[in-house]
Tab-separated table of C-alpha atoms in Angstrom:
chain	number	residue	atom	x	y	z
A	245	MET	CA	12.755	-3.952	24.209
A	246	GLU	CA	14.581	-4.090	20.859
A	247	LEU	CA	12.583	-2.995	17.815
A	248	ASP	CA	12.424	-5.621	15.070
A	249	LEU	CA	12.156	-3.614	11.853
A	250	SER	CA	13.683	-6.230	9.543
A	251	PRO	CA	11.816	-6.680	6.229
A	252	LYS	CA	9.488	-9.661	5.969
A	253	LEU	CA	7.666	-11.700	3.313
A	254	PRO	CA	3.964	-12.655	3.451
A	255	LYS	CA	2.446	-16.065	4.249
A	256	ARG	CA	-0.340	-17.777	2.305
A	257	LEU	CA	-3.649	-17.700	4.195
A	258	TYR	CA	-6.029	-19.349	1.731
A	259	GLY	CA	-6.624	-20.093	-1.932
A	260	GLY	CA	-7.083	-22.780	-4.556
A	261	ASN	CA	-6.737	-23.259	-8.290
A	262	GLY	CA	-8.021	-19.724	-8.882
A	263	GLY	CA	-5.281	-18.030	-6.888
A	264	SER	CA	-4.277	-17.230	-3.327
A	265	TYR	CA	-4.348	-14.582	-0.639
A	266	LEU	CA	-1.240	-13.835	1.405
A	267	ALA	CA	-0.699	-11.609	4.437
A	268	TRP	CA	2.108	-10.369	6.641
A	269	ASP	CA	2.007	-11.841	10.130
A	270	PRO	CA	2.060	-9.271	12.975
A	271	SER	CA	3.791	-11.854	15.187
A	272	GLU	CA	6.737	-11.760	12.770
A	273	LEU	CA	6.529	-8.031	12.102
A	274	PRO	CA	5.469	-6.562	15.481
A	275	MET	CA	5.340	-3.001	14.163
A	276	LEU	CA	2.189	-3.979	12.272
A	277	LYS	CA	0.354	-4.552	15.538
A	278	ASP	CA	2.038	-1.663	17.352
A	279	GLY	CA	1.202	0.733	14.538
A	280	ASN	CA	-2.298	-0.625	13.810
A	281	ILE	CA	-1.282	-1.392	10.225
A	282	ALA	CA	-1.988	-4.468	8.084
A	283	ALA	CA	-0.716	-5.698	4.739
A	284	GLY	CA	-1.953	-8.391	2.371
A	285	LYS	CA	-1.554	-9.508	-1.228
A	286	LEU	CA	-4.081	-11.079	-3.621
A	287	ALA	CA	-2.738	-13.185	-6.502
A	288	LEU	CA	-5.282	-14.362	-9.079
A	289	GLU	CA	-4.465	-16.885	-11.772
A	290	LYS	CA	-6.181	-16.925	-15.169
A	291	ASN	CA	-9.984	-16.968	-14.675
A	292	GLY	CA	-9.483	-16.499	-10.941
A	293	PHE	CA	-12.329	-14.722	-9.167
A	294	ALA	CA	-12.046	-13.228	-5.680
A	295	LEU	CA	-15.560	-13.467	-4.277
A	296	PRO	CA	-17.364	-10.298	-3.105
A	297	ARG	CA	-16.272	-9.239	0.372
A	298	TYR	CA	-15.940	-6.282	2.687
A	299	SER	CA	-13.280	-5.669	5.320
A	300	ASP	CA	-13.046	-4.361	8.863
A	301	SER	CA	-10.379	-1.882	7.737
A	302	ALA	CA	-9.951	0.981	5.319
A	303	LYS	CA	-7.281	0.186	2.722
A	304	VAL	CA	-5.233	1.384	-0.202
A	305	ALA	CA	-4.932	-1.170	-3.022
A	306	TYR	CA	-2.056	-1.122	-5.535
A	307	VAL	CA	-1.797	-3.354	-8.616
A	308	LEU	CA	1.684	-4.872	-8.654
A	309	GLN	CA	1.309	-7.054	-11.727
A	310	GLY	CA	-1.054	-7.910	-14.566
A	311	CYS	CA	-4.444	-6.502	-15.484
A	312	GLY	CA	-8.007	-7.470	-14.741
A	313	THR	CA	-11.367	-6.225	-13.532
A	314	SER	CA	-12.513	-4.952	-10.157
A	315	GLY	CA	-16.008	-4.318	-8.869
A	316	ILE	CA	-16.295	-1.667	-6.160
A	317	VAL	CA	-19.454	-0.808	-4.230
A	318	LEU	CA	-19.075	2.104	-1.847
A	319	PRO	CA	-21.617	2.262	0.997
A	320	GLU	CA	-25.076	3.134	-0.356
A	321	LYS	CA	-23.675	3.589	-3.893
A	322	GLU	CA	-23.992	1.820	-7.247
A	323	GLU	CA	-21.425	-0.769	-8.311
A	324	LYS	CA	-18.458	0.600	-10.242
A	325	VAL	CA	-16.809	-1.912	-12.587
A	326	ILE	CA	-13.341	-0.779	-13.614
A	327	ALA	CA	-10.495	-2.174	-15.666
A	328	ILE	CA	-7.325	-2.303	-13.597
A	329	LYS	CA	-3.697	-2.730	-14.584
A	330	LYS	CA	-0.178	-2.536	-13.175
A	331	GLY	CA	0.381	0.775	-11.401
A	332	ASP	CA	-3.262	1.429	-10.488
A	333	ALA	CA	-3.955	2.618	-6.946
A	334	MET	CA	-7.398	2.620	-5.318
A	335	ALA	CA	-8.635	3.874	-1.947
A	336	LEU	CA	-11.194	1.587	-0.274
A	337	PRO	CA	-13.025	3.160	2.694
A	338	PHE	CA	-14.772	1.235	5.468
A	339	GLY	CA	-17.733	-0.825	4.298
A	340	THR	CA	-16.630	-0.999	0.655
A	341	VAL	CA	-17.575	-4.256	-1.077
A	342	THR	CA	-15.097	-5.447	-3.707
A	343	TRP	CA	-14.572	-8.313	-6.100
A	344	TRP	CA	-11.607	-9.020	-8.375
A	345	TYR	CA	-11.303	-11.028	-11.601
A	346	ASN	CA	-8.434	-11.989	-13.901
A	347	LYS	CA	-9.079	-13.287	-17.424
A	348	GLU	CA	-5.480	-12.952	-18.648
A	349	ASP	CA	-2.617	-15.467	-18.740
A	350	THR	CA	-0.455	-13.295	-16.451
A	351	ASP	CA	-1.328	-13.446	-12.762
A	352	LEU	CA	-3.106	-10.393	-11.372
A	353	VAL	CA	-1.372	-9.349	-8.141
A	354	VAL	CA	-2.834	-6.643	-5.879
A	355	LEU	CA	-1.225	-5.260	-2.721
A	356	PHE	CA	-3.411	-4.070	0.181
A	357	LEU	CA	-2.128	-1.740	2.899
A	358	GLY	CA	-4.403	-0.327	5.567
A	359	GLU	CA	-5.072	0.857	9.099
A	360	THR	CA	-6.495	-1.483	11.753
A	361	SER	CA	-7.290	0.662	14.805
A	362	LYS	CA	-10.968	-0.331	14.480
A	363	ALA	CA	-10.332	-3.858	13.233
A	364	HIS	CA	-11.013	-7.109	15.052
A	365	LYS	CA	-7.288	-7.897	15.057
A	366	CYS	CA	-4.612	-5.239	15.351
A	367	GLY	CA	-2.143	-5.708	12.527
A	368	GLY	CA	-4.436	-7.857	10.373
A	369	PHE	CA	-7.380	-7.532	8.001
A	370	THR	CA	-10.560	-9.543	8.551
A	371	ASP	CA	-12.689	-10.005	5.431
A	372	PHE	CA	-16.406	-10.789	5.519
A	373	PHE	CA	-17.519	-12.725	2.445
A	374	LEU	CA	-20.945	-12.239	0.879
A	375	THR	CA	-20.899	-15.602	-0.913
A	376	GLY	CA	-19.141	-18.926	-0.562
A	377	SER	CA	-19.027	-21.607	2.102
A	378	ASN	CA	-17.967	-19.079	4.760
A	379	SER	CA	-20.290	-16.237	3.743
A	380	VAL	CA	-22.134	-14.123	6.277
A	381	PHE	CA	-25.448	-15.063	4.637
A	382	SER	CA	-24.805	-18.791	5.094
A	383	GLY	CA	-24.549	-18.278	8.839
A	384	PHE	CA	-28.193	-17.345	9.212
A	385	SER	CA	-30.905	-19.929	9.742
A	386	THR	CA	-33.077	-20.990	6.816
A	387	GLU	CA	-35.978	-19.022	8.250
A	388	PHE	CA	-33.968	-15.801	8.335
A	389	GLN	CA	-32.576	-16.455	4.847
A	390	CYS	CA	-36.064	-17.010	3.430
A	391	ARG	CA	-37.521	-13.932	5.118
A	392	ALA	CA	-34.635	-11.711	4.015
A	393	SER	CA	-34.601	-12.872	0.382
A	394	ASP	CA	-38.322	-13.515	-0.072
A	395	LEU	CA	-37.461	-16.965	-1.455
A	396	LYS	CA	-38.749	-20.405	-0.661
A	397	GLU	CA	-36.638	-22.823	1.375
A	398	ALA	CA	-35.542	-24.898	-1.625
A	399	GLU	CA	-34.639	-21.756	-3.533
A	400	VAL	CA	-32.602	-20.421	-0.619
A	401	LYS	CA	-30.701	-23.676	-0.268
A	402	THR	CA	-29.770	-23.495	-3.959
A	403	LEU	CA	-28.770	-19.832	-3.656
A	404	VAL	CA	-26.648	-20.207	-0.546
A	405	GLY	CA	-25.326	-23.729	-0.961
A	406	SER	CA	-24.247	-23.866	-4.601
A	407	GLN	CA	-20.949	-22.020	-4.157
A	408	LYS	CA	-18.640	-24.480	-2.409
A	409	GLY	CA	-15.553	-22.333	-2.781
A	410	THR	CA	-14.041	-20.095	-0.120
A	411	GLY	CA	-12.664	-16.659	-0.898
A	412	ILE	CA	-11.212	-17.412	-4.341
A	413	VAL	CA	-12.625	-19.626	-7.096
A	414	LYS	CA	-11.827	-20.364	-10.730
A	415	LEU	CA	-14.532	-19.551	-13.282
A	416	ASP	CA	-15.210	-21.365	-16.515
A	417	PRO	CA	-13.383	-19.570	-19.365
A	418	SER	CA	-16.692	-19.115	-21.190
A	419	PHE	CA	-18.319	-17.245	-18.298
A	420	GLN	CA	-18.885	-13.570	-19.084
A	421	MET	CA	-18.145	-11.129	-16.274
A	422	PRO	CA	-19.381	-7.497	-16.352
A	423	VAL	CA	-17.661	-5.245	-18.869
A	424	PRO	CA	-15.654	-2.412	-17.266
A	425	LYS	CA	-16.761	1.151	-17.937
A	426	GLU	CA	-14.175	3.866	-18.495
A	427	GLU	CA	-16.308	6.503	-16.762
A	428	HIS	CA	-16.340	4.385	-13.602
A	429	ARG	CA	-12.579	4.925	-13.140
A	430	GLU	CA	-12.978	8.628	-12.435
A	431	GLY	CA	-12.250	9.248	-8.787
A	432	MET	CA	-11.834	5.524	-8.125
A	433	ALA	CA	-8.345	4.762	-9.444
A	434	LEU	CA	-5.106	6.566	-10.269
A	435	ASN	CA	-2.350	4.957	-12.304
A	436	CYS	CA	0.887	5.890	-10.588
A	437	LEU	CA	2.982	4.888	-13.621
A	438	GLU	CA	1.118	7.332	-15.874
A	439	ALA	CA	0.324	10.187	-13.455
A	440	PRO	CA	2.346	13.438	-13.500
A	441	PHE	CA	5.414	13.348	-11.286
A	442	ASP	CA	5.358	15.274	-8.029
A	443	VAL	CA	9.159	15.028	-7.986
A	444	ASN	CA	11.410	14.279	-10.967
A	445	ILE	CA	15.183	14.402	-10.534
A	446	PRO	CA	17.272	13.351	-13.582
A	447	ASN	CA	19.470	10.353	-12.697
A	448	GLY	CA	17.996	10.544	-9.206
A	449	GLY	CA	14.383	9.465	-8.929
A	450	ARG	CA	10.698	10.184	-9.372
A	451	VAL	CA	7.715	10.331	-7.013
A	452	VAL	CA	3.953	10.205	-7.521
A	453	VAL	CA	2.008	11.082	-4.370
A	454	LEU	CA	-1.565	9.965	-3.730
A	455	ASN	CA	-3.502	12.523	-1.747
A	456	THR	CA	-6.941	14.099	-1.487
A	457	LYS	CA	-6.332	16.164	-4.640
A	458	ASN	CA	-5.680	13.394	-7.167
A	459	LEU	CA	-7.604	10.586	-5.416
A	460	PRO	CA	-10.197	12.167	-3.079
A	461	LEU	CA	-11.183	8.851	-1.469
A	462	VAL	CA	-7.865	8.734	0.387
A	463	GLY	CA	-9.409	11.346	2.673
A	464	GLU	CA	-12.081	8.830	3.684
A	465	VAL	CA	-9.480	6.110	4.087
A	466	GLY	CA	-7.311	8.387	6.243
A	467	LEU	CA	-4.095	7.338	4.514
A	468	GLY	CA	-1.669	8.869	2.062
A	469	ALA	CA	0.481	6.879	-0.347
A	470	ASP	CA	3.275	7.310	-2.855
A	471	LEU	CA	5.201	5.416	-5.511
A	472	VAL	CA	8.933	6.126	-5.555
A	473	ARG	CA	11.292	5.052	-8.320
A	474	LEU	CA	14.959	5.487	-7.498
A	475	ASP	CA	17.488	5.275	-10.326
A	476	GLY	CA	20.497	2.971	-10.169
A	477	SER	CA	22.902	3.827	-7.299
A	478	ALA	CA	20.950	7.009	-6.475
A	479	MET	CA	20.152	8.026	-2.899
A	480	CYS	CA	16.902	9.102	-1.261
A	481	SER	CA	17.549	11.924	1.197
A	482	PRO	CA	17.400	11.110	4.909
A	483	GLY	CA	14.062	12.339	6.221
A	484	PHE	CA	11.208	11.797	8.615
A	485	SER	CA	7.475	12.332	8.818
A	486	CYS	CA	6.898	15.431	10.939
A	487	ASP	CA	3.190	14.799	11.510
A	488	SER	CA	3.553	11.651	13.626
A	489	ALA	CA	2.775	9.328	10.711
A	490	LEU	CA	3.979	5.753	10.280
A	491	GLN	CA	5.434	4.814	6.907
A	492	VAL	CA	4.830	1.286	5.591
A	493	THR	CA	6.947	0.394	2.564
A	494	TYR	CA	6.595	-2.462	0.075
A	495	VAL	CA	9.487	-2.984	-2.342
A	496	VAL	CA	7.978	-3.367	-5.814
A	497	ARG	CA	11.115	-3.817	-7.908
A	498	GLY	CA	14.892	-3.877	-7.669
A	499	SER	CA	17.004	-3.801	-4.542
A	500	GLY	CA	19.042	-1.464	-2.389
A	501	ARG	CA	20.265	-0.577	1.065
A	502	ALA	CA	18.111	1.032	3.748
A	503	GLN	CA	19.087	2.574	7.076
A	504	VAL	CA	16.720	3.756	9.806
A	505	VAL	CA	17.888	5.833	12.781
A	506	GLY	CA	15.775	6.240	15.893
A	507	ILE	CA	15.931	7.442	19.483
A	508	ASP	CA	19.317	8.621	20.832
A	509	GLY	CA	20.849	8.416	17.357
A	510	LYS	CA	20.729	4.637	17.367
A	511	ARG	CA	20.701	2.931	13.975
A	512	VAL	CA	17.828	0.473	14.370
A	513	LEU	CA	17.887	-0.966	10.849
A	514	GLU	CA	20.596	-1.508	8.255
A	515	VAL	CA	19.520	-3.964	5.620
A	516	THR	CA	19.438	-4.816	1.945
A	517	VAL	CA	15.836	-4.678	0.735
A	518	LYS	CA	14.552	-6.430	-2.367
A	519	ALA	CA	11.311	-6.962	-4.297
A	520	GLY	CA	8.555	-8.428	-2.136
A	521	ASN	CA	9.895	-7.098	1.175
A	522	LEU	CA	7.716	-5.082	3.545
A	523	PHE	CA	9.143	-2.892	6.291
A	524	ILE	CA	7.885	-0.129	8.574
A	525	VAL	CA	9.479	3.131	9.696
A	526	PRO	CA	8.225	4.187	13.171
A	527	ARG	CA	6.980	7.685	13.908
A	528	PHE	CA	9.677	10.383	13.733
A	529	PHE	CA	12.439	7.871	12.899
A	530	VAL	CA	14.726	8.946	10.045
A	531	VAL	CA	15.067	6.733	6.962
A	532	SER	CA	17.294	6.820	3.895
A	533	LYS	CA	17.793	4.435	0.985
A	534	ILE	CA	20.460	3.884	-1.689
A	535	ALA	CA	19.523	1.888	-4.769
A	536	ASP	CA	21.612	-0.920	-6.177
A	537	PRO	CA	22.758	-0.478	-9.797
A	538	ASP	CA	19.467	-1.915	-11.135
A	539	GLY	CA	17.409	0.711	-9.295
A	540	LEU	CA	14.827	0.500	-6.514
A	541	GLU	CA	11.065	1.028	-6.616
A	542	TRP	CA	8.702	1.059	-3.646
A	543	PHE	CA	5.077	1.783	-2.775
A	544	SER	CA	4.344	3.239	0.650
A	545	ILE	CA	1.371	4.253	2.714
A	546	ILE	CA	1.592	6.947	5.352
A	547	SER	CA	-0.898	7.017	8.212
A	548	THR	CA	-2.253	10.458	7.298
A	549	PRO	CA	-3.964	11.504	4.036
A	550	ASN	CA	-1.714	14.528	3.373
A	551	PRO	CA	1.718	13.700	4.840
A	552	ILE	CA	4.448	16.255	5.508
A	553	PHE	CA	8.113	15.244	5.483
A	554	THR	CA	11.221	16.980	6.770
A	555	ASN	CA	14.455	16.291	4.853
A	556	LEU	CA	17.921	16.261	6.383
A	557	ALA	CA	19.730	16.931	3.105
A	558	GLY	CA	19.275	19.330	0.195
A	559	LYS	CA	18.161	22.934	-0.177
A	560	THR	CA	14.890	22.366	1.654
A	561	SER	CA	16.519	20.579	4.587
A	562	VAL	CA	16.302	21.842	8.133
A	563	TRP	CA	20.070	22.480	8.060
A	564	LYS	CA	19.576	25.256	5.496
A	565	ALA	CA	16.816	26.801	7.610
A	566	LEU	CA	18.920	27.076	10.755
A	567	SER	CA	21.135	30.128	11.134
A	568	PRO	CA	24.936	29.722	10.665
A	569	GLN	CA	25.680	30.573	14.295
A	570	VAL	CA	23.309	27.881	15.529
A	571	LEU	CA	24.985	25.245	13.344
A	572	GLN	CA	28.443	26.371	14.441
A	573	ALA	CA	27.489	26.046	18.101
A	574	ALA	CA	25.473	22.859	17.653
A	575	PHE	CA	28.168	21.011	15.682
A	576	ASN	CA	30.996	22.771	17.560
A	577	ILE	CA	32.703	23.634	14.272
A	578	SER	CA	34.414	26.682	12.773
A	579	PRO	CA	32.617	29.247	10.588
A	580	GLU	CA	34.600	27.914	7.623
A	581	ALA	CA	33.438	24.345	8.225
A	582	GLU	CA	29.845	25.501	8.654
A	583	ASN	CA	30.002	27.502	5.426
A	584	HIS	CA	31.447	24.532	3.533
A	585	PHE	CA	28.685	22.265	4.890
A	586	ARG	CA	25.995	24.817	3.986
A	587	SER	CA	27.348	25.244	0.460
A	588	LYS	CA	26.707	21.598	-0.394
A	589	ARG	CA	23.437	20.087	-1.690
A	590	ASN	CA	21.870	23.390	-2.726
A	591	SER	CA	19.237	21.958	-5.051
A	592	ASP	CA	15.615	21.243	-4.124
A	593	ALA	CA	16.255	17.568	-4.836
A	594	VAL	CA	15.309	14.817	-2.410
A	595	PHE	CA	17.119	12.290	-4.626
A	596	PHE	CA	20.833	12.427	-5.251
A	597	PRO	CA	22.491	10.828	-8.316
A	598	PRO	CA	25.507	8.575	-7.691
A	599	PRO	CA	28.874	10.305	-7.263
A	600	SER	CA	30.541	10.998	-10.608
């Protein structure tokens, strides 16, 4: 069966005048289901409020646009209220309750990528809402609601029935939400646009990697992530994950060309990617990208918290590790040709500037 790795856009699942929630459909992007991966995107308009919910999946959240406020309650922990802005990444383990609010004119847009091996639907998130017309509490009988809350029947009906919205609502501009606390950000969020670079190649590109060192909660989520910014016309070295991890990539900005090569040296994807696209690189498949003149930026998750990659170009590539005689025999080339090949790309770079 042919692999369909072509990039896709999300579809709107629900929303109203406060914003919308979109998700990628595993029927259109089969690798989501095959790889037990899901992807969604929350877009909140001014005064939009995403009601408190928890999910059946662990996730990494990344703020694509705008700024706002997020409330995060880890299992058996106090609520953390943090200010969020473009470039912030957060790891959300199983059982985490979250809410999201935007009081600014610019839409707040948050990307969610996660693993669904324990989810109700492979390739898709299922959220359980604590309030609203479809909340878990509203599903219980009045007797159970009264006993659980220690309220009278009339009081319970007011509590449970007053919120008519589903998932996302719009608050009155005068309503005061909790004030974020700077100390709550520690260990909860990392801004990838302000963090130190893990890789920085002039005229090539830059990488910030999320792992258990700079965002410990990714260990509980079981995922790693990175933000890659490729300069105009630069190339990202061909490479693959050598620890059997899937790589799920969302194009944040710009455009460029991507090629993926799989089993038996077959090129399974050759496509121009642009902002908003999502595509998946299967385990052990080799991927490379070349940015268009305006550059290319992407955010990826990898299905292991501390991923290891093998490059097929540059000083750290496997070619440099193999002995000259092995390359001569393997390529069936002369010693001179092998020496010429080995002499190229002798920097540690994984990004290559455009040819001069």
